[in-house]
Amino acid sequence: MLETFIGAAHFDASPAHRLEGFHWSADVRVHGAMTVVDLACNGEWNLWATLDTPEWLTIHVPRTGISGMTRRQTTTTATPGQMLLGQSHEADRFLVRGEFHRSQKLFLHWNQICQAFGQVFEAPLVEPLNLSPLVDGSSAAGHLIKNLVETIIGGMLGDAILLHSPIAMVNLNQALTHLLIRSVPHRYSQRLEQTAFMPAPRHVRRAIDFMHANIARPITISMIAQSANVSVRTLETGFRTFKDATPAGYLRTLRLQAARSDLLDRSNRQSVRDICLKWGFSHAGRFSALYRSAYGESPRESVRRKFSAGSSQSGIRRGSL
């Protein structure tokens, strides 16, 4: 079981009690940024991340028994009808409990969450997100998230119909990550509520349009303010009020997004350094640090990942001890 389930998910594990007459089955599917596991066993286990464990958002969907997570000496458990969310390296341990346990798990690369955060807030994720760990499937938002998670899990398991539709996989991935950022409480939820019904004034929108149109040029904040027909001070006040960022920070985020697009473009053969310079980042080390904080991986990791994004693996195993 460890070779099948733990090997694919890169966690270490040990039984909570001595096991006798142990039976288990597992179905594992891997595709790009998502891994799905269907696990059934009649023993109780503790799992924890190792140095080799990727930065994942783990979504546990218990079917029978209990799925749990301990973080900072607080244990949160989910029962059927609920879902448990946890970041792989922030949790002290995950656990499965119950005389007979069955659960399905969706592992989503953390850089997908970072990317969705950047698109929603138009700023890099620079502090722990602190997603609320428990999602109740009976609430309106929870029901929607649960249905989407189960659609992805069901589409990757069994006949694996989703694995034959890369476009659908990308769209479902984006829909889920944006829904999590917008619907599950986290550190920045209050900011989302404050800005949800505050349309930016005309001068801020003009400045943003100018940034988009001239993103590859060496523009200054004074040039941006002039394009919006306001002073630099008024421009900075507008961005802080309506975008919770400085104009320079907003432009930097746009350029990071453009650099990421180039890094993930299979047809783009430019080096990381050339892409870094192309989008106005003169210091490679600083660019790498900003990029990692925004997307959860280094520029070189993005380049390596784009060539393996189409690969998929699957395995169904059963056994007894």
PDB file of C-alpha atoms in Angstrom:
ATOM      1  CA  MET A   1       0.000   0.000   0.000  1.00  0.00           C
ATOM      2  CA  LEU A   2       2.814   2.389   0.820  1.00  0.00           C
ATOM      3  CA  GLU A   3       4.418   1.806  -2.578  1.00  0.00           C
ATOM      4  CA  THR A   4       1.116   2.439  -4.378  1.00  0.00           C
ATOM      5  CA  PHE A   5      -0.497   5.256  -2.426  1.00  0.00           C
ATOM      6  CA  ILE A   6       2.304   6.881  -0.466  1.00  0.00           C
ATOM      7  CA  GLY A   7       4.746   6.526  -3.364  1.00  0.00           C
ATOM      8  CA  ALA A   8       2.458   8.428  -5.734  1.00  0.00           C
ATOM      9  CA  ALA A   9       1.560  11.072  -3.176  1.00  0.00           C
ATOM     10  CA  HIS A  10       5.085  11.424  -1.697  1.00  0.00           C
ATOM     11  CA  PHE A  11       4.032  11.213   1.957  1.00  0.00           C
ATOM     12  CA  ASP A  12       5.433   9.031   4.718  1.00  0.00           C
ATOM     13  CA  ALA A  13       3.011   7.015   6.840  1.00  0.00           C
ATOM     14  CA  SER A  14       2.666   4.583   9.722  1.00  0.00           C
ATOM     15  CA  PRO A  15      -0.283   2.672  11.228  1.00  0.00           C
ATOM     16  CA  ALA A  16      -1.813   4.185  14.360  1.00  0.00           C
ATOM     17  CA  HIS A  17      -2.126   0.704  15.941  1.00  0.00           C
ATOM     18  CA  ARG A  18      -0.829  -2.788  15.366  1.00  0.00           C
ATOM     19  CA  LEU A  19      -2.469  -4.176  12.235  1.00  0.00           C
ATOM     20  CA  GLU A  20      -3.860  -7.691  11.903  1.00  0.00           C
ATOM     21  CA  GLY A  21      -5.828  -8.956   8.924  1.00  0.00           C
ATOM     22  CA  PHE A  22      -5.134  -5.726   7.102  1.00  0.00           C
ATOM     23  CA  HIS A  23      -6.900  -5.255   3.748  1.00  0.00           C
ATOM     24  CA  TRP A  24      -6.599  -2.304   1.402  1.00  0.00           C
ATOM     25  CA  SER A  25      -7.191  -1.075  -2.125  1.00  0.00           C
ATOM     26  CA  ALA A  26      -6.034   2.072  -3.902  1.00  0.00           C
ATOM     27  CA  ASP A  27      -6.573   3.703  -7.279  1.00  0.00           C
ATOM     28  CA  VAL A  28      -4.065   6.421  -8.156  1.00  0.00           C
ATOM     29  CA  ARG A  29      -4.163   8.766 -11.166  1.00  0.00           C
ATOM     30  CA  VAL A  30      -1.666  11.524 -11.925  1.00  0.00           C
ATOM     31  CA  HIS A  31      -1.992  14.172 -14.602  1.00  0.00           C
ATOM     32  CA  GLY A  32       0.036  17.373 -14.712  1.00  0.00           C
ATOM     33  CA  ALA A  33      -0.712  19.498 -11.647  1.00  0.00           C
ATOM     34  CA  MET A  34      -3.327  17.131 -10.196  1.00  0.00           C
ATOM     35  CA  THR A  35      -3.123  13.750  -8.462  1.00  0.00           C
ATOM     36  CA  VAL A  36      -6.186  11.752  -7.403  1.00  0.00           C
ATOM     37  CA  VAL A  37      -6.221   8.840  -4.945  1.00  0.00           C
ATOM     38  CA  ASP A  38      -9.096   6.525  -4.000  1.00  0.00           C
ATOM     39  CA  LEU A  39      -8.069   4.707  -0.803  1.00  0.00           C
ATOM     40  CA  ALA A  40      -9.900   2.028   1.189  1.00  0.00           C
ATOM     41  CA  CYS A  41      -8.474   0.193   4.199  1.00  0.00           C
ATOM     42  CA  ASN A  42      -9.498  -1.379   7.495  1.00  0.00           C
ATOM     43  CA  GLY A  43      -6.682   0.213   9.500  1.00  0.00           C
ATOM     44  CA  GLU A  44      -5.983   3.641  10.947  1.00  0.00           C
ATOM     45  CA  TRP A  45      -2.990   5.569   9.608  1.00  0.00           C
ATOM     46  CA  ASN A  46      -1.013   8.746  10.232  1.00  0.00           C
ATOM     47  CA  LEU A  47       0.595  10.519   7.253  1.00  0.00           C
ATOM     48  CA  TRP A  48       3.044  13.414   7.101  1.00  0.00           C
ATOM     49  CA  ALA A  49       4.994  15.330   4.508  1.00  0.00           C
ATOM     50  CA  THR A  50       8.685  14.672   3.890  1.00  0.00           C
ATOM     51  CA  LEU A  51      11.356  16.832   2.294  1.00  0.00           C
ATOM     52  CA  ASP A  52      10.432  15.240  -1.051  1.00  0.00           C
ATOM     53  CA  THR A  53       6.730  16.047  -0.747  1.00  0.00           C
ATOM     54  CA  PRO A  54       5.662  18.751  -3.246  1.00  0.00           C
ATOM     55  CA  GLU A  55       3.842  21.861  -2.074  1.00  0.00           C
ATOM     56  CA  TRP A  56       0.267  20.678  -2.473  1.00  0.00           C
ATOM     57  CA  LEU A  57      -3.189  21.721  -1.484  1.00  0.00           C
ATOM     58  CA  THR A  58      -4.677  18.420  -0.345  1.00  0.00           C
ATOM     59  CA  ILE A  59      -8.459  18.028  -0.550  1.00  0.00           C
ATOM     60  CA  HIS A  60      -9.768  15.014   1.371  1.00  0.00           C
ATOM     61  CA  VAL A  61     -13.263  13.703   0.652  1.00  0.00           C
ATOM     62  CA  PRO A  62     -14.177  11.040   3.253  1.00  0.00           C
ATOM     63  CA  ARG A  63     -16.696   8.401   2.153  1.00  0.00           C
ATOM     64  CA  THR A  64     -16.598   6.111   5.186  1.00  0.00           C
ATOM     65  CA  GLY A  65     -14.794   6.914   8.423  1.00  0.00           C
ATOM     66  CA  ILE A  66     -12.913  10.114   9.203  1.00  0.00           C
ATOM     67  CA  SER A  67     -10.207  12.174   7.494  1.00  0.00           C
ATOM     68  CA  GLY A  68      -8.233  14.522   9.713  1.00  0.00           C
ATOM     69  CA  MET A  69      -5.363  16.994   9.898  1.00  0.00           C
ATOM     70  CA  THR A  70      -3.309  18.295  12.821  1.00  0.00           C
ATOM     71  CA  ARG A  71      -1.773  21.748  12.501  1.00  0.00           C
ATOM     72  CA  ARG A  72      -0.241  23.760  15.331  1.00  0.00           C
ATOM     73  CA  GLN A  73      -1.580  21.263  17.897  1.00  0.00           C
ATOM     74  CA  THR A  74      -5.143  21.646  16.577  1.00  0.00           C
ATOM     75  CA  THR A  75      -6.800  18.645  14.933  1.00  0.00           C
ATOM     76  CA  THR A  76      -9.601  19.167  12.410  1.00  0.00           C
ATOM     77  CA  THR A  77     -11.637  16.187  11.216  1.00  0.00           C
ATOM     78  CA  ALA A  78     -14.064  15.710   8.336  1.00  0.00           C
ATOM     79  CA  THR A  79     -16.822  13.124   8.027  1.00  0.00           C
ATOM     80  CA  PRO A  80     -18.814  12.090   4.927  1.00  0.00           C
ATOM     81  CA  GLY A  81     -20.510  15.181   3.465  1.00  0.00           C
ATOM     82  CA  GLN A  82     -17.571  17.388   4.413  1.00  0.00           C
ATOM     83  CA  MET A  83     -14.157  18.070   2.878  1.00  0.00           C
ATOM     84  CA  LEU A  84     -10.810  18.714   4.527  1.00  0.00           C
ATOM     85  CA  LEU A  85      -8.327  21.207   3.051  1.00  0.00           C
ATOM     86  CA  GLY A  86      -4.669  21.395   4.002  1.00  0.00           C
ATOM     87  CA  GLN A  87      -1.343  22.531   2.601  1.00  0.00           C
ATOM     88  CA  SER A  88       1.066  19.611   2.565  1.00  0.00           C
ATOM     89  CA  HIS A  89       3.965  21.273   4.404  1.00  0.00           C
ATOM     90  CA  GLU A  90       1.907  23.373   6.824  1.00  0.00           C
ATOM     91  CA  ALA A  91       0.165  20.348   8.353  1.00  0.00           C
ATOM     92  CA  ASP A  92       1.968  18.458  11.121  1.00  0.00           C
ATOM     93  CA  ARG A  93       0.187  15.261  10.028  1.00  0.00           C
ATOM     94  CA  PHE A  94      -2.845  13.908   8.211  1.00  0.00           C
ATOM     95  CA  LEU A  95      -4.813  10.956   9.517  1.00  0.00           C
ATOM     96  CA  VAL A  96      -7.412   8.395   8.474  1.00  0.00           C
ATOM     97  CA  ARG A  97      -9.677   6.850  11.113  1.00  0.00           C
ATOM     98  CA  GLY A  98     -12.542   4.397  11.294  1.00  0.00           C
ATOM     99  CA  GLU A  99     -13.046   0.641  11.578  1.00  0.00           C
ATOM    100  CA  PHE A 100     -13.300   0.742   7.803  1.00  0.00           C
ATOM    101  CA  HIS A 101     -12.029   3.826   6.041  1.00  0.00           C
ATOM    102  CA  ARG A 102     -12.540   4.955   2.489  1.00  0.00           C
ATOM    103  CA  SER A 103     -11.700   8.389   1.158  1.00  0.00           C
ATOM    104  CA  GLN A 104     -10.819  10.118  -2.072  1.00  0.00           C
ATOM    105  CA  LYS A 105      -8.113  12.738  -2.211  1.00  0.00           C
ATOM    106  CA  LEU A 106      -7.272  15.436  -4.728  1.00  0.00           C
ATOM    107  CA  PHE A 107      -3.720  16.790  -4.567  1.00  0.00           C
ATOM    108  CA  LEU A 108      -3.376  20.114  -6.367  1.00  0.00           C
ATOM    109  CA  HIS A 109       0.022  21.744  -6.904  1.00  0.00           C
ATOM    110  CA  TRP A 110       0.268  24.825  -4.692  1.00  0.00           C
ATOM    111  CA  ASN A 111       1.492  26.951  -7.584  1.00  0.00           C
ATOM    112  CA  GLN A 112      -2.010  26.636  -9.066  1.00  0.00           C
ATOM    113  CA  ILE A 113      -3.426  28.233  -5.909  1.00  0.00           C
ATOM    114  CA  CYS A 114      -0.758  30.956  -6.030  1.00  0.00           C
ATOM    115  CA  GLN A 115      -1.608  31.671  -9.660  1.00  0.00           C
ATOM    116  CA  ALA A 116      -5.347  31.925  -8.939  1.00  0.00           C
ATOM    117  CA  PHE A 117      -4.625  34.225  -5.986  1.00  0.00           C
ATOM    118  CA  GLY A 118      -2.533  36.474  -8.227  1.00  0.00           C
ATOM    119  CA  GLN A 119      -5.310  36.669 -10.804  1.00  0.00           C
ATOM    120  CA  VAL A 120      -8.000  37.448  -8.222  1.00  0.00           C
ATOM    121  CA  PHE A 121      -6.018  39.957  -6.134  1.00  0.00           C
ATOM    122  CA  GLU A 122      -3.630  41.121  -8.864  1.00  0.00           C
ATOM    123  CA  ALA A 123      -0.748  40.717  -6.415  1.00  0.00           C
ATOM    124  CA  PRO A 124       1.631  37.898  -5.452  1.00  0.00           C
ATOM    125  CA  LEU A 125       0.813  35.659  -2.492  1.00  0.00           C
ATOM    126  CA  VAL A 126       3.584  36.544  -0.060  1.00  0.00           C
ATOM    127  CA  GLU A 127       2.206  35.231   3.263  1.00  0.00           C
ATOM    128  CA  PRO A 128       0.564  31.924   4.262  1.00  0.00           C
ATOM    129  CA  LEU A 129      -2.956  31.784   2.831  1.00  0.00           C
ATOM    130  CA  ASN A 130      -4.421  30.023   5.893  1.00  0.00           C
ATOM    131  CA  LEU A 131      -7.396  28.490   4.100  1.00  0.00           C
ATOM    132  CA  SER A 132     -10.132  27.361   6.469  1.00  0.00           C
ATOM    133  CA  PRO A 133      -9.572  23.584   6.701  1.00  0.00           C
ATOM    134  CA  LEU A 134     -13.179  22.392   6.816  1.00  0.00           C
ATOM    135  CA  VAL A 135     -15.692  22.753   3.973  1.00  0.00           C
ATOM    136  CA  ASP A 136     -19.290  21.765   4.718  1.00  0.00           C
ATOM    137  CA  GLY A 137     -20.935  20.282   1.652  1.00  0.00           C
ATOM    138  CA  SER A 138     -24.382  21.367   2.874  1.00  0.00           C
ATOM    139  CA  SER A 139     -23.632  25.100   2.507  1.00  0.00           C
ATOM    140  CA  ALA A 140     -24.196  26.786  -0.862  1.00  0.00           C
ATOM    141  CA  ALA A 141     -20.510  27.456  -1.537  1.00  0.00           C
ATOM    142  CA  GLY A 142     -19.466  24.114  -0.039  1.00  0.00           C
ATOM    143  CA  HIS A 143     -21.954  22.241  -2.203  1.00  0.00           C
ATOM    144  CA  LEU A 144     -20.565  23.906  -5.327  1.00  0.00           C
ATOM    145  CA  ILE A 145     -16.950  23.176  -4.364  1.00  0.00           C
ATOM    146  CA  LYS A 146     -17.780  19.577  -3.445  1.00  0.00           C
ATOM    147  CA  ASN A 147     -19.535  18.991  -6.771  1.00  0.00           C
ATOM    148  CA  LEU A 148     -16.568  20.389  -8.684  1.00  0.00           C
ATOM    149  CA  VAL A 149     -14.043  18.342  -6.686  1.00  0.00           C
ATOM    150  CA  GLU A 150     -16.094  15.183  -7.213  1.00  0.00           C
ATOM    151  CA  THR A 151     -16.389  15.916 -10.940  1.00  0.00           C
ATOM    152  CA  ILE A 152     -12.593  16.091 -11.200  1.00  0.00           C
ATOM    153  CA  ILE A 153     -12.056  12.992  -9.058  1.00  0.00           C
ATOM    154  CA  GLY A 154     -14.715  10.987 -10.897  1.00  0.00           C
ATOM    155  CA  GLY A 155     -13.384  12.105 -14.272  1.00  0.00           C
ATOM    156  CA  MET A 156      -9.826  11.035 -13.448  1.00  0.00           C
ATOM    157  CA  LEU A 157     -10.751   7.692 -11.869  1.00  0.00           C
ATOM    158  CA  GLY A 158     -12.609   4.797 -13.474  1.00  0.00           C
ATOM    159  CA  ASP A 159     -12.656   5.235 -17.249  1.00  0.00           C
ATOM    160  CA  ALA A 160     -10.564   8.400 -16.756  1.00  0.00           C
ATOM    161  CA  ILE A 161     -12.530  10.331 -19.359  1.00  0.00           C
ATOM    162  CA  LEU A 162     -11.045  13.655 -18.229  1.00  0.00           C
ATOM    163  CA  LEU A 163      -7.516  12.446 -18.911  1.00  0.00           C
ATOM    164  CA  HIS A 164      -8.416  12.400 -22.609  1.00  0.00           C
ATOM    165  CA  SER A 165      -9.561  16.039 -22.558  1.00  0.00           C
ATOM    166  CA  PRO A 166      -6.666  18.381 -21.634  1.00  0.00           C
ATOM    167  CA  ILE A 167      -8.773  21.495 -22.252  1.00  0.00           C
ATOM    168  CA  ALA A 168     -11.455  20.310 -19.830  1.00  0.00           C
ATOM    169  CA  MET A 169      -8.762  19.507 -17.250  1.00  0.00           C
ATOM    170  CA  VAL A 170      -7.326  23.020 -17.496  1.00  0.00           C
ATOM    171  CA  ASN A 171     -10.750  24.669 -17.272  1.00  0.00           C
ATOM    172  CA  LEU A 172     -11.844  22.574 -14.282  1.00  0.00           C
ATOM    173  CA  ASN A 173      -8.531  23.256 -12.554  1.00  0.00           C
ATOM    174  CA  GLN A 174      -8.912  27.009 -13.023  1.00  0.00           C
ATOM    175  CA  ALA A 175     -12.563  26.961 -11.954  1.00  0.00           C
ATOM    176  CA  LEU A 176     -11.724  25.061  -8.761  1.00  0.00           C
ATOM    177  CA  THR A 177      -8.761  27.201  -7.730  1.00  0.00           C
ATOM    178  CA  HIS A 178     -10.683  30.449  -8.296  1.00  0.00           C
ATOM    179  CA  LEU A 179     -13.696  29.089  -6.421  1.00  0.00           C
ATOM    180  CA  LEU A 180     -11.505  28.130  -3.453  1.00  0.00           C
ATOM    181  CA  ILE A 181      -9.896  31.588  -3.335  1.00  0.00           C
ATOM    182  CA  ARG A 182     -13.252  33.360  -3.570  1.00  0.00           C
ATOM    183  CA  SER A 183     -15.421  31.074  -1.410  1.00  0.00           C
ATOM    184  CA  VAL A 184     -13.311  29.480   1.352  1.00  0.00           C
ATOM    185  CA  PRO A 185     -12.375  31.806   4.240  1.00  0.00           C
ATOM    186  CA  HIS A 186      -8.661  32.683   4.404  1.00  0.00           C
ATOM    187  CA  ARG A 187      -6.251  35.397   5.517  1.00  0.00           C
ATOM    188  CA  TYR A 188      -7.266  37.765   2.695  1.00  0.00           C
ATOM    189  CA  SER A 189     -11.031  37.187   2.648  1.00  0.00           C
ATOM    190  CA  GLN A 190     -11.816  40.540   4.242  1.00  0.00           C
ATOM    191  CA  ARG A 191      -9.889  42.316   1.510  1.00  0.00           C
ATOM    192  CA  LEU A 192     -11.910  40.426  -1.079  1.00  0.00           C
ATOM    193  CA  GLU A 193     -15.162  41.501   0.576  1.00  0.00           C
ATOM    194  CA  GLN A 194     -14.042  45.124   0.785  1.00  0.00           C
ATOM    195  CA  THR A 195     -13.154  45.389  -2.882  1.00  0.00           C
ATOM    196  CA  ALA A 196     -15.922  43.212  -4.337  1.00  0.00           C
ATOM    197  CA  PHE A 197     -18.337  46.114  -4.851  1.00  0.00           C
ATOM    198  CA  MET A 198     -15.878  48.986  -5.279  1.00  0.00           C
ATOM    199  CA  PRO A 199     -15.280  49.642  -8.985  1.00  0.00           C
ATOM    200  CA  ALA A 200     -12.000  51.437  -9.595  1.00  0.00           C
ATOM    201  CA  PRO A 201     -12.274  55.082 -10.696  1.00  0.00           C
ATOM    202  CA  ARG A 202     -11.569  56.101 -14.280  1.00  0.00           C
ATOM    203  CA  HIS A 203      -7.989  57.243 -13.706  1.00  0.00           C
ATOM    204  CA  VAL A 204      -7.037  53.877 -12.177  1.00  0.00           C
ATOM    205  CA  ARG A 205      -8.596  52.000 -15.105  1.00  0.00           C
ATOM    206  CA  ARG A 206      -6.772  54.271 -17.569  1.00  0.00           C
ATOM    207  CA  ALA A 207      -3.491  53.620 -15.791  1.00  0.00           C
ATOM    208  CA  ILE A 208      -4.070  49.852 -15.929  1.00  0.00           C
ATOM    209  CA  ASP A 209      -4.872  50.042 -19.641  1.00  0.00           C
ATOM    210  CA  PHE A 210      -1.645  51.978 -20.192  1.00  0.00           C
ATOM    211  CA  MET A 211       0.338  49.360 -18.263  1.00  0.00           C
ATOM    212  CA  HIS A 212      -1.111  46.545 -20.365  1.00  0.00           C
ATOM    213  CA  ALA A 213      -0.421  48.400 -23.605  1.00  0.00           C
ATOM    214  CA  ASN A 214       3.172  49.201 -22.649  1.00  0.00           C
ATOM    215  CA  ILE A 215       4.110  46.291 -20.435  1.00  0.00           C
ATOM    216  CA  ALA A 216       7.237  45.443 -22.444  1.00  0.00           C
ATOM    217  CA  ARG A 217       8.494  49.045 -22.498  1.00  0.00           C
ATOM    218  CA  PRO A 218      10.632  50.762 -19.803  1.00  0.00           C
ATOM    219  CA  ILE A 219       7.801  52.959 -18.497  1.00  0.00           C
ATOM    220  CA  THR A 220       7.939  54.992 -15.278  1.00  0.00           C
ATOM    221  CA  ILE A 221       5.286  55.792 -12.687  1.00  0.00           C
ATOM    222  CA  SER A 222       5.320  59.415 -13.901  1.00  0.00           C
ATOM    223  CA  MET A 223       4.513  58.245 -17.418  1.00  0.00           C
ATOM    224  CA  ILE A 224       1.643  56.124 -16.080  1.00  0.00           C
ATOM    225  CA  ALA A 225       0.261  59.055 -14.070  1.00  0.00           C
ATOM    226  CA  GLN A 226       0.512  61.323 -17.111  1.00  0.00           C
ATOM    227  CA  SER A 227      -1.423  58.805 -19.227  1.00  0.00           C
ATOM    228  CA  ALA A 228      -4.196  58.870 -16.609  1.00  0.00           C
ATOM    229  CA  ASN A 229      -4.084  62.693 -16.419  1.00  0.00           C
ATOM    230  CA  VAL A 230      -3.480  62.733 -12.640  1.00  0.00           C
ATOM    231  CA  SER A 231      -0.568  63.397 -10.325  1.00  0.00           C
ATOM    232  CA  VAL A 232       1.689  60.582  -9.107  1.00  0.00           C
ATOM    233  CA  ARG A 233       0.311  61.035  -5.590  1.00  0.00           C
ATOM    234  CA  THR A 234      -3.315  60.725  -6.777  1.00  0.00           C
ATOM    235  CA  LEU A 235      -2.406  57.652  -8.791  1.00  0.00           C
ATOM    236  CA  GLU A 236      -0.736  55.993  -5.808  1.00  0.00           C
ATOM    237  CA  THR A 237      -3.708  56.785  -3.556  1.00  0.00           C
ATOM    238  CA  GLY A 238      -6.114  55.311  -6.101  1.00  0.00           C
ATOM    239  CA  PHE A 239      -4.152  52.081  -6.431  1.00  0.00           C
ATOM    240  CA  ARG A 240      -3.779  51.635  -2.683  1.00  0.00           C
ATOM    241  CA  THR A 241      -7.507  52.233  -2.157  1.00  0.00           C
ATOM    242  CA  PHE A 242      -8.922  50.145  -4.982  1.00  0.00           C
ATOM    243  CA  LYS A 243      -6.176  47.620  -5.781  1.00  0.00           C
ATOM    244  CA  ASP A 244      -4.434  47.351  -2.394  1.00  0.00           C
ATOM    245  CA  ALA A 245      -1.121  47.793  -4.205  1.00  0.00           C
ATOM    246  CA  THR A 246       1.189  50.512  -5.402  1.00  0.00           C
ATOM    247  CA  PRO A 247       1.278  51.287  -9.142  1.00  0.00           C
ATOM    248  CA  ALA A 248       4.805  49.850  -9.245  1.00  0.00           C
ATOM    249  CA  GLY A 249       3.692  46.680  -7.493  1.00  0.00           C
ATOM    250  CA  TYR A 250       0.745  46.289  -9.843  1.00  0.00           C
ATOM    251  CA  LEU A 251       2.989  46.687 -12.896  1.00  0.00           C
ATOM    252  CA  ARG A 252       5.445  44.191 -11.436  1.00  0.00           C
ATOM    253  CA  THR A 253       2.622  41.647 -11.045  1.00  0.00           C
ATOM    254  CA  LEU A 254       1.589  42.111 -14.681  1.00  0.00           C
ATOM    255  CA  ARG A 255       5.168  41.548 -15.775  1.00  0.00           C
ATOM    256  CA  LEU A 256       5.489  38.453 -13.595  1.00  0.00           C
ATOM    257  CA  GLN A 257       2.369  37.068 -15.261  1.00  0.00           C
ATOM    258  CA  ALA A 258       3.818  37.825 -18.702  1.00  0.00           C
ATOM    259  CA  ALA A 259       7.108  36.161 -17.763  1.00  0.00           C
ATOM    260  CA  ARG A 260       5.238  33.091 -16.505  1.00  0.00           C
ATOM    261  CA  SER A 261       3.325  32.876 -19.770  1.00  0.00           C
ATOM    262  CA  ASP A 262       6.631  32.815 -21.659  1.00  0.00           C
ATOM    263  CA  LEU A 263       8.183  30.273 -19.294  1.00  0.00           C
ATOM    264  CA  LEU A 264       5.231  27.897 -19.729  1.00  0.00           C
ATOM    265  CA  ASP A 265       4.998  28.370 -23.496  1.00  0.00           C
ATOM    266  CA  ARG A 266       6.404  25.210 -25.098  1.00  0.00           C
ATOM    267  CA  SER A 267       7.196  27.087 -28.305  1.00  0.00           C
ATOM    268  CA  ASN A 268       9.290  29.699 -26.473  1.00  0.00           C
ATOM    269  CA  ARG A 269      12.960  28.668 -26.484  1.00  0.00           C
ATOM    270  CA  GLN A 270      14.315  31.762 -24.722  1.00  0.00           C
ATOM    271  CA  SER A 271      16.443  31.195 -21.640  1.00  0.00           C
ATOM    272  CA  VAL A 272      15.178  32.140 -18.195  1.00  0.00           C
ATOM    273  CA  ARG A 273      17.639  35.038 -18.158  1.00  0.00           C
ATOM    274  CA  ASP A 274      16.421  36.344 -21.523  1.00  0.00           C
ATOM    275  CA  ILE A 275      12.798  36.194 -20.367  1.00  0.00           C
ATOM    276  CA  CYS A 276      13.769  37.884 -17.111  1.00  0.00           C
ATOM    277  CA  LEU A 277      15.359  40.792 -18.992  1.00  0.00           C
ATOM    278  CA  LYS A 278      12.571  40.928 -21.581  1.00  0.00           C
ATOM    279  CA  TRP A 279      10.008  41.818 -18.917  1.00  0.00           C
ATOM    280  CA  GLY A 280      12.115  44.409 -17.132  1.00  0.00           C
ATOM    281  CA  PHE A 281      13.711  42.355 -14.338  1.00  0.00           C
ATOM    282  CA  SER A 282      17.396  43.265 -14.395  1.00  0.00           C
ATOM    283  CA  HIS A 283      18.371  41.159 -11.369  1.00  0.00           C
ATOM    284  CA  ALA A 284      17.879  37.415 -11.922  1.00  0.00           C
ATOM    285  CA  GLY A 285      17.966  36.548  -8.206  1.00  0.00           C
ATOM    286  CA  ARG A 286      15.326  39.137  -7.344  1.00  0.00           C
ATOM    287  CA  PHE A 287      13.154  37.952 -10.231  1.00  0.00           C
ATOM    288  CA  SER A 288      13.418  34.344  -9.060  1.00  0.00           C
ATOM    289  CA  ALA A 289      12.403  35.305  -5.496  1.00  0.00           C
ATOM    290  CA  LEU A 290       9.399  37.338  -6.688  1.00  0.00           C
ATOM    291  CA  TYR A 291       8.374  34.579  -9.077  1.00  0.00           C
ATOM    292  CA  ARG A 292       8.506  31.881  -6.386  1.00  0.00           C
ATOM    293  CA  SER A 293       6.460  33.981  -3.963  1.00  0.00           C
ATOM    294  CA  ALA A 294       3.806  34.490  -6.628  1.00  0.00           C
ATOM    295  CA  TYR A 295       3.609  30.991  -8.134  1.00  0.00           C
ATOM    296  CA  GLY A 296       5.088  28.622  -5.588  1.00  0.00           C
ATOM    297  CA  GLU A 297       7.927  27.421  -7.831  1.00  0.00           C
ATOM    298  CA  SER A 298      11.137  28.776  -9.346  1.00  0.00           C
ATOM    299  CA  PRO A 299      11.327  29.925 -12.991  1.00  0.00           C
ATOM    300  CA  ARG A 300      13.463  26.890 -13.850  1.00  0.00           C
ATOM    301  CA  GLU A 301      10.917  24.560 -12.239  1.00  0.00           C
ATOM    302  CA  SER A 302       8.237  26.090 -14.471  1.00  0.00           C
ATOM    303  CA  VAL A 303      10.375  25.411 -17.531  1.00  0.00           C
ATOM    304  CA  ARG A 304      10.922  21.792 -16.496  1.00  0.00           C
ATOM    305  CA  ARG A 305       7.249  21.290 -15.686  1.00  0.00           C
ATOM    306  CA  LYS A 306       5.947  22.528 -19.036  1.00  0.00           C
ATOM    307  CA  PHE A 307       7.670  19.668 -20.823  1.00  0.00           C
ATOM    308  CA  SER A 308       6.166  17.054 -18.506  1.00  0.00           C
ATOM    309  CA  ALA A 309       2.687  18.570 -18.110  1.00  0.00           C
ATOM    310  CA  GLY A 310       1.146  16.165 -20.579  1.00  0.00           C
ATOM    311  CA  SER A 311       2.280  13.017 -18.820  1.00  0.00           C
ATOM    312  CA  SER A 312      -0.141  10.907 -16.800  1.00  0.00           C
ATOM    313  CA  GLN A 313       0.130   7.807 -14.643  1.00  0.00           C
ATOM    314  CA  SER A 314      -2.397   5.420 -13.175  1.00  0.00           C
ATOM    315  CA  GLY A 315      -2.425   2.397 -10.934  1.00  0.00           C
ATOM    316  CA  ILE A 316      -4.998   0.202  -9.239  1.00  0.00           C
ATOM    317  CA  ARG A 317      -3.776  -2.076  -6.455  1.00  0.00           C
ATOM    318  CA  ARG A 318      -5.332  -4.289  -3.817  1.00  0.00           C
ATOM    319  CA  GLY A 319      -3.712  -6.318  -1.101  1.00  0.00           C
ATOM    320  CA  SER A 320      -3.859  -7.817   2.340  1.00  0.00           C
ATOM    321  CA  LEU A 321      -1.434  -8.523   5.144  1.00  0.00           C
TER     322      LEU A 321
END
